[in-house]
């Protein structure tokens, strides 16, 4: 796998002296589907969002695609973001736009603002959008308004939007937390298929451990802002889970 | 072991007479009496006035359209003032309103913009018209400038409020795709505020139409000047004709505005517009008049 | 990357944001707007020299207004200012009293008698379309100059505003509770007080407060046509070219308007 993401010494403090992320060292690129698990508030979401700088890291390096993402500002940052696709917990679609327009948002980094405003996207982009709709199982939905879709359908659009960017890396911030169990499995399957077919790593922040062990090639367990487990799902013992999450009752 | 007669339990009155509304009503009545006395409004004055009123209304009717060229010229000028003031006002209000949005813009941009908008709104358009008349002379220019200021104040304020109410998640997602700032505005912000913006803009056009019929009274052009002159000459039947013309123009404006809203907000087509009897009054808009 | 075969090219899917009919409608609107603007700009009688001169003239005017003549406040301005507030208050009260029945008549779900609805709507539209300044002119003609004309002007102008919004609030009232009350055999007046009024009460107060706020602004200018209030002091100062006094009056109006807005906002917060 050519792409690699190397995180070195990443620290984030919202309040000085109380770090949410402490000195994280991680490298991605060998494995395709990577799940990050851990209790709420342990910095999983912060870690994901530091990568594409939706959150500003306090210190550390994030090396990707030949640049340190933590240092970029302005246009280089924008251009780097084009290569990182993100899927959100609450889908974050633009409600008033159609599915097609939401998909085309993925190409905004590549099209001039004036052309985008007039909706004059290249025909290859339109064609790719239609094909992606087929892939995610939403053929014929192009003209529907985003707020007329169900949760699962919206997340499919969200995934398609991220893939429209032709990204080298996929980030997913609790993509299934707002969905019912059956749809969650479908979405995870879709994410896995998309990442594998494109041979790009995907980092999924999630709290459903069963789902994680089922789909992920590699699991990173976080607790208290630090990495406490990093390896294949098979190595995730009950004892290890207790260490990550604390308490036993939830372990059935 | 029950007794034959029911036991009466005394409970608190379920409809207690609360004090506040009564106090408020009494205070209100006292105030009305006081204010009337201050302004020398007495029942005798009203009565003499009513007697006068009958006489007055008789002179209004029938409306006299004899000087219709004058009337049409005045109306046209008012229309011109309204169109130009609305255009300028909308064009200016877009960037100023955007600059005032604290969730998108840094403080050095939002504070001056907000201050500008407050200033533009605070003075009545007629007063602003007077000042412009004194500054740039009589005529339509003063009217256009005055109503542009009023438009910027109104649309700017509502536009800023609309932008500050948008969902930041949608904007965040567009930003995460690496889109440049204008595209973030076009795809993340505008879809959320567009329909409300069209509502304000069409409303302001109507409002400017109303105001443009009035600024003439202070010399800023339009039918208001004709109206005032007719009044001072006691040409009450001409006054009546002018009023009818003004009301008709404004009603026409409201219908057109509703049509524009239907086309841009509900994506109506022309046949659909005509099929709709009674255009939907779904515009939950605040009138600023 | 997917390669596109000949067959796929011919059946390449196309995306249109709006249907043909929608685009025609939008285009007609654009065309009309542009035509209106061009026509207005070409025919309006504006002397270009005056336009170029404008910034300098405005600057000159502002310079003449400084320093503001504060000392004139107690003598000339204060009583006129109070009169303005009285005009706004009484005018709004009168309008509320008159607008309630008219608003009721205009609401079809309350008064299912269409001619009355239309008459009431006509009253409301006329009231709104005629400016408070024009109403003031009319009432000055009938009742003579003074605050009485001003109060009535404010009242009659506000009837349309209050009546329209109140009518809309009534039409949006949920039919459920009304149905329930009617089913108990309650008389019409009781259905009004117990079914409609509780639902529209918050909207009513909101409308009333909003209109009062606007009326304070409007009352300030009525004096320009002789209908009482601070407008008369403004008119006098303008005619005498006493710019410092004009500035004082403008500042006074500004302060009153801002205080009213704050007061109205506070009342809104407590009540709603």
PDB file of C-alpha atoms in Angstrom, chain B residues 16-29, chain C residues 205 267 270-271:
ATOM      1  CA  UNK B  16     -56.580  32.149  41.525  1.00  0.00           C
ATOM      2  CA  UNK B  17     -56.982  35.746  40.489  1.00  0.00           C
ATOM      3  CA  UNK B  18     -53.433  36.761  39.764  1.00  0.00           C
ATOM      4  CA  UNK B  19     -52.409  40.240  40.645  1.00  0.00           C
ATOM      5  CA  UNK B  20     -50.254  41.250  37.726  1.00  0.00           C
ATOM      6  CA  UNK B  21     -52.797  41.536  34.878  1.00  0.00           C
ATOM      7  CA  UNK B  22     -55.097  43.624  37.071  1.00  0.00           C
ATOM      8  CA  UNK B  23     -52.361  45.998  38.104  1.00  0.00           C
ATOM      9  CA  UNK B  24     -51.241  46.258  34.509  1.00  0.00           C
ATOM     10  CA  UNK B  25     -54.749  47.031  33.257  1.00  0.00           C
ATOM     11  CA  UNK B  26     -55.285  49.734  35.871  1.00  0.00           C
ATOM     12  CA  UNK B  27     -51.895  51.239  35.104  1.00  0.00           C
ATOM     13  CA  UNK B  28     -52.771  51.231  31.425  1.00  0.00           C
ATOM     14  CA  UNK B  29     -56.060  53.046  31.935  1.00  0.00           C
TER      15      UNK B  29
ATOM     16  CA  UNK C 205     -48.205  39.978  22.316  1.00  0.00           C
ATOM     17  CA  UNK C 267     -40.294  42.347  27.901  1.00  0.00           C
ATOM     18  CA  UNK C 270     -39.784  37.750  30.261  1.00  0.00           C
ATOM     19  CA  UNK C 271     -43.006  36.915  28.526  1.00  0.00           C
TER      20      UNK C 271
END
